[in-house]
Coordinates of C-alpha atoms and ligand atoms in Angstrom, one line a residue:
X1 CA 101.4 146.1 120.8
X2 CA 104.9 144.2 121.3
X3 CA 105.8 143.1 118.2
X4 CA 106.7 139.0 117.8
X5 CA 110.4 137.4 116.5
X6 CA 107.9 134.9 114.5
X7 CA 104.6 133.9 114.1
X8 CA 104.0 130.6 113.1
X9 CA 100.5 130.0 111.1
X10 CA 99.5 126.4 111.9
X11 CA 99.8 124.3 114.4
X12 CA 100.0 120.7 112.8
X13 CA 103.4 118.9 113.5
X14 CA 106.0 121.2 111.2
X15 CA 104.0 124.4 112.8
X16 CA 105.0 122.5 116.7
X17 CA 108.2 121.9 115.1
X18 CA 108.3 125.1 114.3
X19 CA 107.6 126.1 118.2
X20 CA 110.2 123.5 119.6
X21 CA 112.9 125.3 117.7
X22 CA 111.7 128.9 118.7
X23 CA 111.3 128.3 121.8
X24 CA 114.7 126.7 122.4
X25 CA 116.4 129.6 120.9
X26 CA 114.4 132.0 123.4
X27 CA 112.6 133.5 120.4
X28 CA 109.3 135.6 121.0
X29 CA 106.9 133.3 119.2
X30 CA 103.5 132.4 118.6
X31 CA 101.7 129.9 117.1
X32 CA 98.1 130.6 115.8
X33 CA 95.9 127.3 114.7
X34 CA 92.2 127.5 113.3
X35 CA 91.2 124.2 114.5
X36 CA 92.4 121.9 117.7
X37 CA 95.9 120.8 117.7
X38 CA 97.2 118.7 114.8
X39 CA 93.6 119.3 113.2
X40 CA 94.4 117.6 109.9
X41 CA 95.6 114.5 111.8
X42 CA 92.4 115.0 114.3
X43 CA 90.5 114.7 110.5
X44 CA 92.0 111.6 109.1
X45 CA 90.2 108.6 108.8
X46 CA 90.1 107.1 112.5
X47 CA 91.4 104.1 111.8
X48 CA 94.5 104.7 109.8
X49 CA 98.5 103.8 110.5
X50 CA 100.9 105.8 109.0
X51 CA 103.2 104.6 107.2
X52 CA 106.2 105.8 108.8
X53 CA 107.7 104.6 111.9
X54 CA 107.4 105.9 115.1
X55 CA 110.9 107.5 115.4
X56 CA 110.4 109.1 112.1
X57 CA 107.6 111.3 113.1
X58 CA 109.7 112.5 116.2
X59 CA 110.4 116.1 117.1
X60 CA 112.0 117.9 119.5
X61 CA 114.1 114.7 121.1
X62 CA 110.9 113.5 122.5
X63 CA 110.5 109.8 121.8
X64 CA 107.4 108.8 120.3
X65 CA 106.4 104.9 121.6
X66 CA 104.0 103.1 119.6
X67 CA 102.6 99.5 119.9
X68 CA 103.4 98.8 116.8
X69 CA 106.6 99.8 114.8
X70 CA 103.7 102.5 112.9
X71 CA 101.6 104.4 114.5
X72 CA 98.0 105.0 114.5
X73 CA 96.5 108.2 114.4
X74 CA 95.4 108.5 118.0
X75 CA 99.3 107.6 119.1
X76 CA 100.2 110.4 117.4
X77 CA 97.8 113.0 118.3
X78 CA 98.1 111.7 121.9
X79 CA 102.4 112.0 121.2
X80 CA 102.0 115.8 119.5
X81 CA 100.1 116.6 122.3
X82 CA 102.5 115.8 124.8
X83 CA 105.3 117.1 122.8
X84 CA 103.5 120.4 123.1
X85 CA 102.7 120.0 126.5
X86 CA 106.4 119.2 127.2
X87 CA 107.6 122.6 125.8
X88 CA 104.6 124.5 126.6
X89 CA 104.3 126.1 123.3
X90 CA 102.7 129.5 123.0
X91 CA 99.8 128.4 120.8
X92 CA 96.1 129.5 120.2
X93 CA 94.0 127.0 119.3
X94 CA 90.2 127.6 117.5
X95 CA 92.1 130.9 115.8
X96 CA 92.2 131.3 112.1
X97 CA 94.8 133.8 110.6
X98 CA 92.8 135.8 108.2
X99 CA 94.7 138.4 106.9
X100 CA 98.4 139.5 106.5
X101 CA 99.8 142.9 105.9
X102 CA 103.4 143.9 105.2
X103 CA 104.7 147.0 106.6
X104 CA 108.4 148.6 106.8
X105 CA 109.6 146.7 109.7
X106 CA 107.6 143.2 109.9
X107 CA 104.3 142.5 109.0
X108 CA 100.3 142.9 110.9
X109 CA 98.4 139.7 111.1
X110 CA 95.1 139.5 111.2
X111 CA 93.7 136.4 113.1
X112 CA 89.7 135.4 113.5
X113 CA 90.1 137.1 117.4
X114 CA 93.1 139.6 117.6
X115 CA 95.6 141.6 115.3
X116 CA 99.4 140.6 116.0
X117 CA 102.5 142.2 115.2
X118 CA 105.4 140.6 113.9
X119 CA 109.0 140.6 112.1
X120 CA 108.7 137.4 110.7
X121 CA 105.7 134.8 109.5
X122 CA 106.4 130.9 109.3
X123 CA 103.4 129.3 106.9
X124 CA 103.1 125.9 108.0
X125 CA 99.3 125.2 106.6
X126 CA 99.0 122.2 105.5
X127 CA 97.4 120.5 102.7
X128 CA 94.0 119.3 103.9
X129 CA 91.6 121.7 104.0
X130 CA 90.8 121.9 100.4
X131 CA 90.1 118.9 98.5
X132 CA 90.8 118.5 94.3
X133 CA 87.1 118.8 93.3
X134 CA 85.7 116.3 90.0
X135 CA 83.5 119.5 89.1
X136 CA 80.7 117.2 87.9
X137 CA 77.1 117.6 88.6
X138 CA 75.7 116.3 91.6
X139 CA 78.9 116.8 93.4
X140 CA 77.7 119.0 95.9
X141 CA 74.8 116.3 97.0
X142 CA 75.1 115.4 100.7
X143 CA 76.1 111.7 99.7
X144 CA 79.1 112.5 98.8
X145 CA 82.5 113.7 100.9
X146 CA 86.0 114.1 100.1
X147 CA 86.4 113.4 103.6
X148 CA 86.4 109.5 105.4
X149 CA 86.4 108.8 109.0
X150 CA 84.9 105.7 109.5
X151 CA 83.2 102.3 107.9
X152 CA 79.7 102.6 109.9
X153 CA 77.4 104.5 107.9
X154 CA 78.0 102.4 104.6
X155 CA 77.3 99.1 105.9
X156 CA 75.0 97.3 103.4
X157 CA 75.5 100.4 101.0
X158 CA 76.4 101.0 97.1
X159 CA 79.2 103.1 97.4
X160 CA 81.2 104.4 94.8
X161 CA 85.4 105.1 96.2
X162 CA 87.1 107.7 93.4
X163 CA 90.6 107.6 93.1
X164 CA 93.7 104.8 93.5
X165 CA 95.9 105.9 95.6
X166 CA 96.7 104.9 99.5
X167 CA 93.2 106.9 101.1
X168 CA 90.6 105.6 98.1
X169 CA 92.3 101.8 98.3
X170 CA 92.2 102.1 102.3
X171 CA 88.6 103.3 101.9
X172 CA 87.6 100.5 99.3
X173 CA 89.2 97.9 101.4
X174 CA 87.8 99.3 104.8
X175 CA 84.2 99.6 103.9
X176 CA 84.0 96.1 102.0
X177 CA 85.0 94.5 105.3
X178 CA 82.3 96.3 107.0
X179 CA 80.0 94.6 104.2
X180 CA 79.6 97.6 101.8
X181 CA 79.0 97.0 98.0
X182 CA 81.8 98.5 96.5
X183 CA 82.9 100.2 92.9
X184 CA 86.6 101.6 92.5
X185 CA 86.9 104.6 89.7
X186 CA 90.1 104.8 88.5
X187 CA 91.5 107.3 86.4
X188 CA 94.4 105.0 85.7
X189 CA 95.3 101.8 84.1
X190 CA 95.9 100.2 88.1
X191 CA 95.7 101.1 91.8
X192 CA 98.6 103.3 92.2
X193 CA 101.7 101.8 92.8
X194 CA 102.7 103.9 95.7
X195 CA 99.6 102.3 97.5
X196 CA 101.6 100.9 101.2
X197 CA 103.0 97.7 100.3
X198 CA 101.1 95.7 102.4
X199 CA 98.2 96.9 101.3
X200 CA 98.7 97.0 97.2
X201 CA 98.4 92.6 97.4
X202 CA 95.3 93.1 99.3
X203 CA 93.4 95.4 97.2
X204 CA 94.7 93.9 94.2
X205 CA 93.4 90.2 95.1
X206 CA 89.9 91.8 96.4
X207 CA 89.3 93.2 92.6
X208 CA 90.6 90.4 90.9
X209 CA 88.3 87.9 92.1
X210 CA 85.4 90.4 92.2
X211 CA 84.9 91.6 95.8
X212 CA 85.5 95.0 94.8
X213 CA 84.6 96.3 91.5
X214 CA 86.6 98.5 88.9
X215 CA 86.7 100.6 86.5
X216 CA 89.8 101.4 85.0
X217 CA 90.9 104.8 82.7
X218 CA 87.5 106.4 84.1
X219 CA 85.8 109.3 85.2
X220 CA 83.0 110.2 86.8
X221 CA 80.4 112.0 84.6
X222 CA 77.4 112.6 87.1
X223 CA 76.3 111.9 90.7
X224 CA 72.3 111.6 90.6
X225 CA 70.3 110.7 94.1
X226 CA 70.1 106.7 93.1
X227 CA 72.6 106.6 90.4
X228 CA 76.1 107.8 88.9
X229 CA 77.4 108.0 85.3
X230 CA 80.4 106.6 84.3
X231 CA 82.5 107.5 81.6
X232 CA 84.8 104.4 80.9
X233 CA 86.9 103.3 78.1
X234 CA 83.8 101.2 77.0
X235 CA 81.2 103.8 77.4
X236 CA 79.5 105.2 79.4
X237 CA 77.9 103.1 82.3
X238 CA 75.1 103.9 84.8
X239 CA 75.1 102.3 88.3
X240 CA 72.8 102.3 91.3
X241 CA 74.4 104.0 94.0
X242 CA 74.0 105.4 97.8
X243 CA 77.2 107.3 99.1
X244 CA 80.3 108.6 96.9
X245 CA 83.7 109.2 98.6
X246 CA 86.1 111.0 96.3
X247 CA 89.3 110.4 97.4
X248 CA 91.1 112.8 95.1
X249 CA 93.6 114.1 97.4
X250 CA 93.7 117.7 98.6
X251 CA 95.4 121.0 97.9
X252 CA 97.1 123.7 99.8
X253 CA 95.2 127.0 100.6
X254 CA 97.1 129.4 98.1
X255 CA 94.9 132.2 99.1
X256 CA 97.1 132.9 101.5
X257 CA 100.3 132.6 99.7
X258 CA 99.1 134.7 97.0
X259 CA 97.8 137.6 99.1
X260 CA 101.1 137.7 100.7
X261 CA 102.6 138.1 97.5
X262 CA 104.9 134.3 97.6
X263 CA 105.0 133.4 93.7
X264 CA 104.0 130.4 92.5
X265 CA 105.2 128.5 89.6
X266 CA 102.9 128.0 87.4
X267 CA 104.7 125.4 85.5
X268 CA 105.9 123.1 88.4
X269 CA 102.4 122.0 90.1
X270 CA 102.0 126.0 91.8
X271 CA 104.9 125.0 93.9
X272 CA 105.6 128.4 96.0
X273 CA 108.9 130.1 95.8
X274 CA 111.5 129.8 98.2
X275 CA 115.3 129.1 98.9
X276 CA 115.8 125.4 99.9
X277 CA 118.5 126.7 102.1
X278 CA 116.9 128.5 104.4
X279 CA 112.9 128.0 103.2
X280 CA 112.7 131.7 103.0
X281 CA 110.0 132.5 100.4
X282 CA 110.4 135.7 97.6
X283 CA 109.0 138.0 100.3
X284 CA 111.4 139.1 103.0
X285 CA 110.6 137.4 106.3
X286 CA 108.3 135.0 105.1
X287 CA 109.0 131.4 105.6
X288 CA 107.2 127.9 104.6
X289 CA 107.3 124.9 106.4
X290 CA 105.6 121.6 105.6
X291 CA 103.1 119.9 103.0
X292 CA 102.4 123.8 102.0
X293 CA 106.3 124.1 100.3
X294 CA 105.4 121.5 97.3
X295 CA 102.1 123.0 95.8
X296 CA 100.1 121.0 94.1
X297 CA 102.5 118.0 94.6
X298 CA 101.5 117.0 98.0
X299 CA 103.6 114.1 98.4
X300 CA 106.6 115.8 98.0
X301 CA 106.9 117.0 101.5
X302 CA 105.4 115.0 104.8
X303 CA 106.0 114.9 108.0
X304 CA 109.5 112.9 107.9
X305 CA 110.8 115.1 105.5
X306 CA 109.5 118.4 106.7
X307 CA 111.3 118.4 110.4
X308 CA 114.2 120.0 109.6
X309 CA 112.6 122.8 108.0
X310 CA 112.3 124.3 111.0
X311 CA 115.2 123.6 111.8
X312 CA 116.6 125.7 109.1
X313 CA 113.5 128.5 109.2
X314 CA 114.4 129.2 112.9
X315 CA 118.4 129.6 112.7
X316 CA 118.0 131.9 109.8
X317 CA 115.9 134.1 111.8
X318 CA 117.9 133.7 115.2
X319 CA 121.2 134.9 112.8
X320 CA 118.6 138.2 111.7
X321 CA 117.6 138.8 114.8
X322 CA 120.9 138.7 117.3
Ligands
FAD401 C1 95.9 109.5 105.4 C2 97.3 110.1 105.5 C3 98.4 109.4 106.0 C4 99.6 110.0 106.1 N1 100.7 109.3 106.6 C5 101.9 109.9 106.8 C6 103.0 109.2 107.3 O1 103.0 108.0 107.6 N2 104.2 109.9 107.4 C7 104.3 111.2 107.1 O2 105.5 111.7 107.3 N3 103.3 111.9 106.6 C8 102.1 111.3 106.4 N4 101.0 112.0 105.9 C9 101.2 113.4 105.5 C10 101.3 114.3 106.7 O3 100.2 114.1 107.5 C11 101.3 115.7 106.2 O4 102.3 115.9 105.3 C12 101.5 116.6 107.5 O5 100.3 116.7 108.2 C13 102.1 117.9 107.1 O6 102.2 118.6 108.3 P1 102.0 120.2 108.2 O7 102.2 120.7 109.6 O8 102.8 120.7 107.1 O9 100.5 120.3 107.8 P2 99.1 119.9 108.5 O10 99.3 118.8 109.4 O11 98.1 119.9 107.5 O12 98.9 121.2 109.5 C14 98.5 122.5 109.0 C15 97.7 123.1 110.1 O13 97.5 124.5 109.7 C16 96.2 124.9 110.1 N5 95.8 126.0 109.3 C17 95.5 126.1 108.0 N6 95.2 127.3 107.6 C18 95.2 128.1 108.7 C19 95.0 129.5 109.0 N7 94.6 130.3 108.1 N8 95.1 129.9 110.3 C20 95.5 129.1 111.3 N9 95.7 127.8 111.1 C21 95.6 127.3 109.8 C22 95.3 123.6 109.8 O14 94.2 123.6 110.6 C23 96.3 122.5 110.2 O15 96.2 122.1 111.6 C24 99.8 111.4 105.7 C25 98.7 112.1 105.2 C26 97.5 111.5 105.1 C27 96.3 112.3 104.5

């Protein structure tokens, strides 16, 4: 088995970043994905914008044209696409990397179809596979999803949005205007104030003239088939209710990390360990890219401010390597 320069687990837009730079430094490379190309983006709500602009999101000198100055999620899975078309990336889609085993001179991957040889591993994972559970009863009934595509199936319905950051006020606002009955649950005092700013005015008039109900400092208690508890500051409250969407954001897989042996510190939100110069982790030849490098803290690292860490991955390697 010839034995890669890199293999680059993940192939959402830091793992094609990743690609672009390997494969313009004539590096042997491969990039292994579980899921279609940019299969978090493919799994975000089908009508959102970002909220960077166009040329923000760009990679690889390709320019990314979009009708409006942010683009929507098709635009850029239709511009990722191309992008990888353009430099004909080595990547295998619908192939999960399942194991990883170090050994003297590189490391043996172990993907859901083949085993892979390589000297160095670039984790570019993501954040969205797993989302921050409540852990409350009920939770697991099929009315309920940490996961929103579309308004349709809660016209005319009770639903209950968790959370107050951009995807839960997006959601609340979405689903009202599709004539859903609709209860925020807020664990804070307000919608966060990170919420787009074009959005925060909109969200905050729809509550305060009563469109969209609140609660405020609450939790959920329990999910029922017809009905959920609230705890709130006034106690607790029952309401009728048909779907639950928990938007309460999502977590990196650290399985992965931790069977690799990367530490993670514990006391700053699990972030893994790695040198910011070069985004090599504590294990020789293993590199992080992406949402994956700030744990917990998922809005440290995005798209825009993930690019260059290939950048830097790849040159440190090419310097190993040559
Ligand atoms: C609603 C929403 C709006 C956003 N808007 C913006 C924005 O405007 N601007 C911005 O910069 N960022 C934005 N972000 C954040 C941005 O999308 C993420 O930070 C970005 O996707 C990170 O890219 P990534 O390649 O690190 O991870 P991901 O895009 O999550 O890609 C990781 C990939 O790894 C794959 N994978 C995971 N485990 C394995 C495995 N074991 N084997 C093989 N493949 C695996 C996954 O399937 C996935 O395709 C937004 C996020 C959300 C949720």
């Amino acid at each position: 088995m010839k034995q890669l320069d890199v293999l680059i687990i993940g192939g959402g837009p830091i793992g094609i970043a990743c690609g672009i730079e390997a494969s313009k430094k004539g590096l042997q490379y491969l990039i292994l994905e579980k899921g279609t190309l940019t299969n978090s983006l493919f799994n975000y709500p089908v009508n959102m914008t970002f909220f960077s602009t166009s040329e923000k999101l760009e990679m690889g000198n390709v320019p990314f044209m979009s009708l409006s100055n942010k683009p929507t999620r098709t635009e850029a899975l239709e511009y990722y696409r191309r992008v990888a078309d353009h430099y004909d990336l080595n990547i295998r889609l619908y192939e999960k990397v399942e194991k990883v085993v170090k050994q003297e001179d590189g490391f043996v991957i172990t993907s859901s179809k083949a085993d892979y040889l390589t000297k160095n591993i670039v984790i570019s994972t993501g954040f969205y596979d797993l989302p921050n559970l409540m852990n409350v009863p009920g939770e697991n009934l099929p009315k309920v999803s940490h996961y929103y595509k579309e308004p349709w199936p809660y016209v005319g319905q009770k639903i209950i949005v968790v959370g107050g950051g951009n995807s839960a006020v997006d959601v609340a606002l979405e689903t009202w205007r599709k004539g859903a009955e609709v209860t925020m649950v807020l664990k804070d005092a307000s919608v966060d104030r990170s919420v787009k700013y074009w959005v925060l005015p909109d969200v905050e008039n729809r509550i305060k003239e009563g469109s969209i109900k609140v609660y405020y400092n609450s939790s959920i208690k329990d999910i029922r088939e017809k009905e959920v508890f609230i705890h709130t500051p006034d106690g607790e409250v029952t309401i009728e209710n048909d779907f639950v969407l928990a938007m309460t954001g999502y977590k990196p897989n650290f399985a992965l990390l931790e069977q690799i042996g990367v530490t993670l510190n514990l006391d700053a939100h699990s972030q893994p360990c790695y040198d910011q110069a070069n985004q090599e982790s504590n294990v020789k030849g293993v590199y992080l890219a992406g949402v994956v490098c700030g744990g917990l803290n998922t809005r440290e690292f995005f798209i825009e401010n993930s690019i260059s860490h290939a950048v830097a991955i790849i040159e440190d390697i090419s310097k190993k390597i040559s």
